[in-house]
């Protein structure tokens, strides 16, 4: 089987889909905005940070250059002073005592200069301050020392040179400035100033500098020879510059401490992240809320569509009025019923356009009763008119209109057009009457022969009394006093015959049901009179058990007779196969507080369950010549009298089978 093609979406679904898509876009825009804002914020922070680093670097380079220049000035100053001393010695203006004096002065002013030496041309120490020991003396056995190499270089160039740095026995990095002494172009000796690099940094790097940076002097292999710092921990930017003089691969390295502002920046970043999370979270909540709202809207729309379609498909007219009686709503069915459009009815005050002018007073009175809350709870019937002036019967049920807050805001009516039903009911009533009449005719036909037989009796009696009288009259000695009782008897028999004929006449005559105080005993008596002859023929014993007196009940006597006759006849027919000795039909009348019950018990065939269910329906019969309308009419008649008719098995039956048909009638008319 090929797969089923998916159903095309309905207009509602399409609209719903569009709505959802639009909602998703609406929700995505602020999210995108937040992401862009965050990107901008982080970029700004990064730029600031970058600028800060740049500025820091610039400041560092400026400070390093300043320091390097400072150190150069210092070295240049020392070099100048030594050259002056060398020229004084060469000129003979300075002997050993002057040397010592000036050396002491220089050492005092330049704490980084640890020793000042004066060597003669053979490299022997002429004078020295504070000690006369060569600074790298202990390194001499290892070969040419830094001092000796420096002396050679200075002599070769004939101008001041800086020697290579070296470490003394105390592992202090030292460096020498060697200034040759010349006299008329002839080398006369050498002045040597020994610089302690550690001391150099400590005296020449100002305190504010070490507040910001760590300063190192390193060699070409990055080995630290001297250092000045306030704290050990660094982490900031670093800048290196060759330290010239003295040169020889020495470098000045300045490193910034880790900046404290970073903490503040980090706090700011954390705050931004937390805020961003907060914003996202609240967006999420808003999204959920919006989703719930859209779901609720969807449900509401579906509910509304469902209600509208329900309203449109209702065949019952609905009309709502406010507490003043103004129409506030009518449904399509009501409009269809009355022929007026909703706009023509909504907002209308009494008299309404669908009211019948000739019944305006009754309609208005009912309208007032409804507004006063006195509308009949079981509904009421009204005559309304359509727009085309056509009249129709309406069944109206009024109920309170309660709003969502439990407030009574008006009246809601459901209106049914019952014109058709009324016609159908009328027709059914007419047919029922016709049926009853036919049933009576049938009953009468069946009894015609019995009645003829009954009439025979009084007629025969009259005839025999008559011939007796005639016989008497033929005798001259006849006493007229003897004739009187005979004639009276003739009269009586004639009355009886007349009564029988009138009864038949009454029974057959079609008339409207008339309820009048009626004695059930008379009904029983009459019926027994009717069926007596047939019972005799069928060899059935009739018995009757009833109270001496019975209260009068409001009933149509003829109708009750028809019921009882039907039950008696059915009972007799049911006993056609019963042994003759057991053929007994018993009428029992019981009077209760509120009703009288009359039962007809037979010992006939009894009723099978499947028959029991259907026997009260019209035209159901099991008899070959039966019409099947007897019990149906009996039930209608009893129900017309507000009573009940039912059948049950006869428990006292001697034949083992049998039925009791009972009807009850209320004592008082309602
Ligand atoms: P009909 O007598 O013309 O058949 P009824 O409506 O009076 O129509 O009765 C319907 C059916 O109910 C009968 O055909 C019969 O089968 C059953 N019935 C009525 N009365 C009795 C009774 N007393 N005992 C047994 N069956 C009965």
XYZ file of C-alpha atoms and ligand atoms in Angstrom:
697
model
C 0.000 0.000 0.000
C 1.524 3.385 -0.909
C 2.267 5.593 2.101
C -0.443 8.089 2.894
C 0.264 11.588 1.704
C 0.532 14.079 4.613
C -2.561 16.164 5.073
C -2.223 19.779 3.875
C -1.986 22.176 6.849
C -5.166 24.035 7.732
C -5.299 27.829 7.728
C -5.237 27.801 11.547
C -2.104 25.627 11.562
C -0.395 27.828 8.969
C -1.201 30.961 10.961
C 0.002 29.261 14.139
C 3.264 28.223 12.399
C 3.849 31.779 11.172
C 3.197 33.099 14.657
C 5.678 30.645 16.198
C 8.322 31.502 13.615
C 7.794 35.212 14.236
C 8.034 34.621 17.993
C 11.307 32.711 17.511
C 12.719 35.642 15.534
C 11.552 38.094 18.137
C 13.291 36.050 20.814
C 16.475 35.681 18.744
C 16.939 39.444 18.197
C 17.630 40.382 21.866
C 19.887 37.336 22.190
C 21.883 38.449 19.167
C 21.977 41.971 20.611
C 23.342 40.690 23.911
C 25.991 38.581 22.176
C 27.075 41.579 20.098
C 27.121 43.795 23.195
C 29.282 41.264 24.997
C 31.630 41.025 22.026
C 31.913 44.808 21.961
C 32.549 44.882 25.721
C 35.249 42.219 25.551
C 36.857 43.948 22.567
C 36.865 47.208 24.499
C 38.460 45.496 27.482
C 41.024 43.833 25.262
C 41.834 47.179 23.599
C 42.171 48.880 26.961
C 44.397 46.095 28.160
C 46.442 46.284 24.986
C 46.783 50.059 25.327
C 47.783 49.676 28.901
C 50.469 47.163 27.995
C 51.648 49.467 25.240
C 51.768 52.397 27.595
C 53.541 50.306 30.192
C 56.088 49.269 27.608
C 56.636 52.821 26.474
C 57.100 53.949 30.062
C 59.463 51.029 30.662
C 61.578 51.852 27.610
C 61.689 55.503 28.634
C 62.741 54.583 32.159
C 65.344 52.082 30.904
C 66.811 54.659 28.541
C 66.884 57.163 31.350
C 68.697 54.702 33.636
C 71.152 53.695 30.937
C 71.903 57.343 30.261
C 72.343 57.969 33.943
C 74.782 55.082 34.243
C 76.677 56.291 31.169
C 76.995 59.768 32.627
C 78.285 58.209 35.762
C 80.865 56.079 33.967
C 81.836 59.073 31.841
C 82.266 61.156 35.032
C 84.513 58.506 36.574
C 86.496 58.226 33.337
C 87.006 61.983 33.225
C 88.182 62.145 36.790
C 90.655 59.299 36.222
C 91.985 60.921 33.034
C 92.524 64.132 34.948
C 94.384 62.241 37.642
C 96.427 60.378 35.003
C 97.461 63.598 33.294
C 98.340 65.142 36.679
C 100.522 62.144 37.516
C 102.162 62.298 34.067
C 102.748 66.035 34.507
C 104.352 65.396 37.860
C 101.721 67.355 39.647
C 100.552 64.419 41.658
C 102.671 62.127 43.740
C 101.649 59.244 45.891
C 100.212 61.340 48.711
C 98.051 63.359 46.273
C 96.986 60.136 44.593
C 95.853 58.686 47.886
C 94.030 61.851 48.806
C 92.190 62.120 45.481
C 91.548 58.378 45.354
C 89.984 58.476 48.813
C 87.852 61.416 47.692
C 86.725 59.548 44.550
C 85.964 56.349 46.436
C 83.856 58.331 48.855
C 81.868 60.054 46.093
C 81.468 56.924 44.001
C 80.601 54.047 46.310
C 80.413 51.667 43.320
C 84.169 52.094 42.766
C 85.641 49.554 45.149
C 89.357 50.118 44.513
C 91.660 52.580 42.736
C 95.119 51.412 41.675
C 98.157 53.186 40.151
C 100.491 50.874 38.315
C 103.831 51.837 36.888
C 104.966 50.890 33.433
C 106.054 47.461 34.604
C 102.650 46.865 36.054
C 103.786 47.093 39.637
C 101.516 48.831 42.045
C 102.738 52.307 42.822
C 99.851 53.201 45.052
C 96.363 51.883 45.695
C 93.254 52.662 47.728
C 91.975 51.089 49.872
C 94.121 47.946 49.312
C 97.219 47.325 47.230
C 96.128 43.942 46.055
C 95.114 43.344 42.476
C 91.411 42.512 42.363
C 91.885 39.323 40.280
C 95.116 38.316 41.907
C 93.846 34.885 42.903
C 92.793 34.217 39.295
C 96.317 34.943 37.956
C 97.632 31.377 38.216
C 94.913 30.279 35.779
C 96.470 32.385 32.979
C 96.085 35.939 31.693
C 93.506 37.686 33.837
C 90.904 40.239 32.852
C 93.096 42.946 34.380
C 96.168 41.963 32.413
C 94.176 41.729 29.173
C 92.627 45.113 29.905
C 96.011 46.672 30.553
C 97.285 45.332 27.242
C 94.319 46.699 25.353
C 94.520 50.110 27.075
C 98.221 50.343 26.349
C 97.721 49.316 22.746
C 95.010 51.881 22.119
C 96.552 54.472 24.371
C 93.170 55.545 25.698
C 90.842 54.543 28.530
C 89.206 51.142 28.085
C 86.844 49.006 30.109
C 88.066 45.538 30.928
C 86.083 42.336 30.917
C 83.964 41.678 34.000
C 84.947 38.882 36.354
C 83.910 37.414 39.654
C 86.112 37.799 42.684
C 86.507 35.265 45.457
C 83.327 36.630 47.103
C 81.504 35.972 43.791
C 80.957 39.670 43.275
C 80.908 40.829 39.687
C 83.614 43.386 39.128
C 84.607 45.484 36.180
C 87.591 47.688 35.612
C 88.189 51.057 33.929
C 91.768 51.254 32.778
C 93.227 54.702 32.000
C 96.783 54.775 30.605
C 99.254 57.416 31.862
C 101.264 59.012 29.040
C 104.105 61.438 29.229
C 105.102 62.955 25.918
C 103.650 59.974 24.073
C 105.463 57.453 26.260
C 103.406 55.142 28.473
C 104.189 55.799 32.114
C 101.749 53.495 33.847
C 98.058 52.796 34.302
C 95.252 53.944 36.589
C 92.662 51.208 37.338
C 89.226 51.846 38.875
C 87.495 48.656 39.970
C 83.722 48.878 39.771
C 81.497 46.621 41.831
C 78.396 46.094 39.626
C 76.134 45.263 42.550
C 77.226 48.424 44.245
C 76.744 50.318 41.002
C 73.087 49.361 40.879
C 72.505 50.014 44.540
C 73.953 53.515 44.379
C 72.828 54.582 40.915
C 69.322 53.134 40.634
C 66.997 55.469 42.564
C 64.426 54.110 45.034
C 61.372 55.099 42.961
C 62.812 53.078 40.119
C 62.896 49.916 42.178
C 59.322 50.612 43.299
C 58.302 49.898 39.712
C 61.005 47.622 38.344
C 63.575 45.006 39.072
C 66.959 45.912 37.573
C 69.517 43.274 36.563
C 72.906 43.397 34.931
C 73.337 40.233 32.910
C 76.053 38.817 30.715
C 75.677 37.466 27.174
C 74.440 34.137 28.557
C 71.695 35.816 30.565
C 73.544 35.095 33.785
C 72.629 37.616 36.415
C 75.698 39.505 37.663
C 73.994 42.140 39.775
C 70.437 42.846 40.771
C 68.394 45.505 42.542
C 64.786 44.872 43.400
C 62.187 45.604 46.032
C 60.381 42.291 45.707
C 61.422 39.064 44.100
C 58.218 38.410 42.268
C 57.943 39.971 38.851
C 55.758 38.999 35.924
C 55.430 42.303 34.156
C 57.113 43.375 30.975
C 60.861 43.298 30.567
C 63.307 45.305 28.464
C 66.995 44.768 27.821
C 69.567 47.253 26.611
C 73.348 46.808 26.178
C 75.279 48.403 29.025
C 77.883 50.529 27.298
C 80.184 51.366 28.835
C 81.441 48.987 30.051
C 80.310 46.779 27.103
C 81.715 43.281 26.697
C 78.206 41.836 26.257
C 76.899 43.248 29.516
C 73.241 44.099 29.387
C 70.891 46.056 31.543
C 67.595 44.266 32.034
C 64.622 46.022 33.599
C 61.522 43.997 34.497
C 58.203 45.424 35.706
C 56.369 43.976 38.650
C 53.014 42.358 38.022
C 50.601 45.246 37.840
C 48.076 45.533 40.650
C 45.433 47.066 38.402
C 44.985 43.643 36.856
C 42.857 42.579 39.813
C 40.428 45.424 39.197
C 40.312 44.548 35.532
C 39.671 40.927 36.338
C 36.902 41.923 38.722
C 35.390 43.969 35.934
C 35.539 41.019 33.538
C 34.001 38.702 36.132
C 31.261 41.264 36.783
C 30.560 41.514 33.048
C 30.411 37.729 32.708
C 28.074 37.444 35.709
C 25.880 40.214 34.324
C 25.850 38.550 30.907
C 24.832 35.238 32.503
C 22.142 37.123 34.422
C 20.874 38.742 31.240
C 20.865 35.389 29.425
C 19.062 33.757 32.306
C 16.415 36.446 32.392
C 16.117 36.163 28.608
C 15.634 32.442 29.043
C 12.900 33.090 31.587
C 11.268 35.588 29.261
C 11.507 33.012 26.466
C 9.816 30.387 28.636
C 7.136 32.887 29.620
C 6.573 33.839 26.001
C 6.433 30.173 25.025
C 3.867 29.496 27.731
C 1.929 32.547 26.622
C 1.979 31.484 23.017
C 0.878 27.978 24.047
C -1.940 29.503 26.099
C -2.879 31.696 23.126
C -2.815 28.635 20.898
C -5.068 26.735 23.307
C -7.357 29.756 23.553
C -7.540 30.051 19.790
C -8.352 26.333 19.480
C -10.929 26.655 22.249
C -12.446 29.701 20.561
C -12.564 27.918 17.194
C -14.123 24.898 18.864
C -16.728 27.023 20.621
C -17.530 28.957 17.465
C -17.963 25.772 15.445
C -20.044 24.319 18.280
C -22.175 27.472 18.358
C -22.569 27.416 14.586
C -23.539 23.766 14.530
C -26.074 24.119 17.358
C -29.636 23.631 16.207
C -30.953 25.119 19.437
C -31.383 28.877 19.385
C -29.414 30.685 22.092
C -30.228 34.180 23.232
C -28.558 36.133 26.050
C -30.100 39.194 27.685
C -28.643 41.498 30.289
C -30.341 42.238 33.586
C -32.391 45.036 31.964
C -33.663 42.646 29.288
C -31.549 43.989 26.431
C -30.424 41.336 23.954
C -26.633 40.962 24.161
C -26.097 37.818 22.124
C -27.897 35.538 19.680
C -26.433 32.460 17.999
C -26.752 31.605 14.298
C -29.479 29.025 15.048
C -31.635 31.695 16.728
C -31.117 34.040 13.758
C -32.065 31.230 11.378
C -35.139 30.440 13.460
C -36.416 34.010 13.557
C -35.082 35.146 10.197
C -33.513 38.263 11.744
C -29.789 38.986 11.442
C -27.693 39.120 14.600
C -27.200 42.899 14.150
C -30.973 43.404 14.033
C -31.435 41.619 17.361
C -28.396 42.484 19.494
C -29.023 45.662 21.472
C -32.828 45.389 21.135
C -35.064 46.237 24.085
C -38.655 44.920 24.490
C -40.813 44.678 22.506
C -38.556 42.390 20.482
C -39.059 42.199 16.714
C -39.851 38.486 16.983
C -42.714 38.976 19.460
C -46.211 38.297 18.155
C -48.183 41.590 18.227
C -51.486 39.962 19.155
C -49.878 38.238 22.179
C -47.699 41.151 23.188
C -49.173 41.422 26.706
C -48.625 37.736 27.617
C -45.136 37.802 26.081
C -44.197 40.953 27.980
C -45.567 39.477 31.221
C -43.419 36.376 30.715
C -40.431 38.606 29.901
C -40.943 40.427 33.212
C -41.297 37.115 35.048
C -37.992 35.899 33.581
C -36.209 39.114 34.612
C -37.643 38.727 38.102
C -36.228 35.176 38.241
C -39.663 33.547 38.108
C -39.235 31.672 34.834
C -40.656 28.113 34.996
C -37.672 25.780 35.516
C -39.147 23.199 33.088
C -39.357 25.777 30.326
C -42.398 27.435 28.809
C -44.021 27.640 25.434
C -44.327 30.880 23.487
C -45.555 31.909 20.116
C -42.904 33.864 18.160
C -42.926 35.273 14.673
C -40.350 35.111 11.970
C -39.238 38.111 9.928
C -41.588 36.959 7.139
C -44.498 37.205 9.620
C -44.769 33.430 9.886
C -45.704 32.245 13.428
C -43.944 29.405 15.190
C -44.202 27.663 18.554
C -41.086 27.984 20.658
C -40.109 26.089 23.787
C -37.966 28.401 25.901
C -35.696 27.444 28.800
C -34.318 30.370 30.766
C -31.222 30.144 32.982
C -29.086 32.646 34.846
C -26.080 33.979 32.935
C -23.050 33.954 35.239
C -19.753 35.562 34.226
C -16.219 34.372 35.012
C -16.281 36.113 38.424
C -19.466 34.367 39.485
C -21.543 37.535 38.923
C -25.093 37.225 37.697
C -25.056 39.400 34.581
C -28.214 38.390 32.766
C -30.340 35.591 31.397
C -29.511 32.916 28.895
C -32.321 31.305 26.948
C -32.299 28.205 24.797
C -35.093 28.328 22.279
C -36.473 25.324 20.415
C -38.756 25.594 17.425
C -41.411 23.015 18.322
C -43.905 23.840 15.583
C -43.215 20.569 13.779
C -43.393 18.628 17.020
C -46.710 20.238 17.899
C -48.155 19.312 14.539
C -46.858 15.780 14.945
C -48.358 15.580 18.439
C -51.726 16.834 17.197
C -51.641 14.322 14.395
C -50.724 11.512 16.797
C -53.528 12.537 19.146
C -56.021 12.498 16.326
C -54.750 9.106 15.165
C -54.931 7.782 18.734
C -58.524 8.936 19.018
C -59.286 7.307 15.727
C -57.627 4.155 16.932
C -59.570 4.188 20.182
C -62.760 4.558 18.245
C -61.801 1.697 15.939
C -60.909 -0.406 18.986
C -64.285 0.326 20.475
C -65.961 -0.701 17.239
C -63.941 -3.907 17.225
C -64.913 -4.607 20.818
C -68.490 -3.808 20.003
C -68.483 -6.102 16.961
C -67.063 -8.917 19.035
C -69.752 -8.406 21.635
C -72.614 -7.850 19.226
C -73.605 -11.497 19.258
C -73.371 -11.667 23.067
C -75.491 -8.542 23.360
C -78.025 -9.917 20.940
C -78.156 -12.973 23.152
C -78.490 -10.731 26.220
C -81.279 -8.788 24.609
C -82.962 -12.038 23.814
C -83.531 -12.705 27.491
C -85.574 -9.589 28.360
C -87.326 -9.745 24.998
C -88.208 -13.409 25.550
C -89.309 -12.558 29.110
C -91.428 -9.666 27.793
C -92.916 -11.931 25.156
C -93.770 -14.692 27.660
C -95.165 -12.143 30.200
C -97.108 -10.638 27.342
C -98.624 -14.001 26.286
C -99.397 -14.746 29.970
C -101.282 -11.434 30.181
C -103.120 -12.170 26.989
C -104.089 -15.600 28.349
C -105.433 -13.970 31.516
C -107.409 -11.447 29.537
C -109.100 -14.226 27.487
C -110.669 -15.549 30.737
C -113.721 -13.526 31.831
C -112.913 -14.212 35.443
C -109.545 -12.641 35.118
C -108.648 -10.329 37.960
C -107.046 -7.140 36.637
C -105.042 -6.923 39.925
C -103.234 -10.048 38.817
C -102.208 -8.292 35.637
C -100.457 -5.415 37.428
C -97.323 -7.254 38.660
C -96.940 -8.988 35.317
C -97.151 -5.699 33.475
C -94.648 -4.208 35.951
C -92.261 -7.090 35.190
C -92.718 -6.446 31.460
C -91.837 -2.817 32.079
C -88.758 -3.822 34.048
C -87.543 -6.185 31.316
C -88.146 -3.475 28.719
C -86.070 -1.048 30.833
C -83.311 -3.665 31.085
C -83.281 -4.103 27.330
C -83.259 -0.352 26.842
C -80.374 -0.060 29.326
C -78.382 -2.645 27.364
C -78.961 -0.805 24.129
C -78.066 2.579 25.674
C -74.878 1.111 27.091
C -73.873 -0.118 23.661
C -74.827 3.221 22.175
C -72.801 5.085 24.778
C -69.851 2.792 24.299
C -69.726 3.170 20.545
C -70.354 6.899 20.472
C -67.148 8.766 19.843
C -66.698 11.506 22.332
C -63.925 13.589 23.882
C -62.609 12.137 27.136
C -64.584 13.594 30.015
C -63.359 13.205 33.544
C -66.107 13.184 36.119
C -66.475 11.659 39.599
C -66.814 7.991 38.854
C -67.571 4.937 40.969
C -65.261 2.090 40.005
C -67.775 -0.419 41.410
C -70.267 0.598 38.703
C -67.584 0.235 36.060
C -66.837 -3.298 37.293
C -70.533 -4.118 37.447
C -71.175 -2.885 33.900
C -68.205 -4.752 32.511
C -69.195 -7.958 34.254
C -72.629 -7.472 32.669
C -71.010 -7.123 29.261
C -68.800 -10.213 29.479
C -71.116 -12.459 31.490
C -72.623 -14.166 28.429
C -69.257 -14.779 26.757
C -67.798 -16.150 29.978
C -70.682 -18.549 30.239
C -70.101 -19.650 26.691
C -66.377 -20.222 27.390
C -67.197 -21.948 30.666
C -65.242 -19.460 32.701
C -66.177 -18.574 36.238
C -66.116 -14.875 36.953
C -65.520 -13.619 40.484
C -65.093 -10.206 41.948
C -63.598 -9.113 45.260
C -64.032 -5.444 46.089
C -64.754 -3.232 49.141
C -68.320 -2.373 50.044
C -67.801 1.249 49.154
C -65.213 2.997 47.119
C -64.357 6.691 46.891
C -65.274 8.380 43.648
C -62.362 8.955 41.357
C -62.033 11.609 38.655
C -62.154 9.541 35.479
C -63.853 9.006 32.161
C -66.083 6.077 32.949
C -66.392 4.839 29.379
C -62.642 4.772 28.961
C -62.177 2.773 32.151
C -64.857 0.349 30.969
C -62.983 -0.042 27.717
C -59.776 -0.879 29.626
C -61.427 -3.370 31.944
C -63.343 -5.036 29.102
C -60.092 -5.408 27.180
C -58.325 -6.981 30.156
C -61.257 -9.324 30.818
C -61.477 -10.369 27.210
C -57.681 -10.971 27.001
C -57.879 -13.022 30.213
C -60.702 -15.144 28.858
C -58.898 -15.706 25.552
C -55.702 -16.688 27.396
C -57.625 -19.476 29.191
C -58.897 -21.196 26.063
C -56.443 -24.064 26.609
C -56.846 -24.173 30.397
C -58.739 -27.189 31.797
C -62.367 -26.157 32.300
C -62.241 -26.725 36.050
C -59.483 -24.191 36.412
C -60.919 -21.473 34.132
C -61.445 -18.647 36.575
C -61.169 -14.925 36.033
C -60.947 -12.849 39.176
C -61.302 -9.098 39.562
C -59.788 -7.592 42.693
C -60.191 -3.974 43.737
C -57.991 -2.515 46.517
C -58.261 1.005 47.780
C -55.097 2.580 49.186
C -54.523 6.034 50.668
C -53.748 7.760 47.437
C -54.757 5.326 44.737
C -57.082 2.528 43.777
C -55.680 -0.645 42.238
C -57.720 -2.988 40.090
C -56.310 -6.396 39.121
C -57.606 -8.961 36.603
C -56.104 -12.385 37.391
C -56.409 -15.308 34.973
C -55.094 -18.852 34.991
C -54.271 -18.765 31.308
C -51.178 -19.384 29.253
C -49.059 -16.765 31.007
C -46.743 -14.388 29.136
C -43.301 -15.307 27.782
C -40.562 -12.750 28.589
C -40.049 -11.747 24.933
C -43.782 -11.072 24.596
C -43.958 -9.209 27.873
C -41.492 -6.667 26.524
C -43.475 -5.932 23.396
C -47.107 -6.538 24.255
C -47.831 -2.891 25.145
C -46.645 -1.689 21.727
C -49.352 -1.010 19.154
C -50.175 -3.742 16.648
C -48.321 -6.448 18.528
C -50.422 -9.591 18.743
C -49.940 -13.334 19.003
C -53.497 -14.051 18.017
C -54.590 -15.004 14.498
C -57.486 -12.534 14.495
C -56.005 -10.083 16.964
C -55.302 -6.444 16.105
C -52.721 -5.891 18.831
C -53.913 -2.445 19.807
C -55.866 -3.315 22.976
C -53.089 -3.124 25.540
C -51.455 -0.126 23.878
C -54.733 1.827 24.129
C -55.319 0.577 27.691
C -51.927 1.920 28.742
C -52.570 5.294 27.011
C -55.949 5.571 28.771
C -54.537 4.715 32.196
C -51.607 7.091 31.712
C -54.067 9.772 30.594
C -55.622 9.285 34.058
C -52.126 9.607 35.627
C -52.123 5.946 36.565
C -50.019 2.890 35.709
C -50.772 -0.404 33.970
C -48.530 -3.439 34.341
C -48.582 -7.241 34.109
C -47.100 -9.900 36.396
C -47.329 -13.665 36.807
C -50.276 -14.949 38.822
C -48.733 -16.576 41.894
C -52.048 -18.042 43.076
C -52.808 -19.775 39.783
C -53.848 -23.396 40.214
C -52.920 -24.215 36.634
C -49.333 -23.137 37.294
C -49.476 -20.350 34.697
C -51.506 -17.200 34.538
C -51.183 -13.447 34.578
C -52.440 -10.565 36.656
C -52.958 -7.289 34.800
C -53.213 -4.430 37.275
C -53.907 -0.754 36.830
C -53.678 1.928 39.473
C -55.544 5.232 39.456
C -54.892 8.240 41.703
C -57.716 9.131 44.060
C -57.406 12.853 43.552
C -57.249 14.781 40.324
C -53.990 16.761 39.866
P -54.788 -8.545 20.874
O -55.619 -9.006 22.034
O -55.574 -8.004 19.762
O -53.751 -9.503 20.478
P -53.696 -6.865 22.874
O -52.881 -5.581 22.777
O -54.831 -6.793 23.758
O -54.008 -7.262 21.414
O -52.700 -7.965 23.384
C -51.436 -8.108 22.849
C -50.879 -9.473 23.148
O -50.595 -9.592 24.537
C -51.739 -10.599 22.893
O -51.695 -11.015 21.521
C -51.233 -11.671 23.815
O -50.178 -12.373 23.244
C -50.738 -10.917 24.968
N -51.682 -10.938 26.110
C -52.548 -9.981 26.470
N -53.227 -10.337 27.585
C -52.778 -11.553 27.937
C -53.098 -12.473 29.006
N -53.996 -12.179 29.945
N -52.428 -13.644 29.073
C -51.517 -13.955 28.130
N -51.129 -13.114 27.101
C -51.798 -11.951 26.999
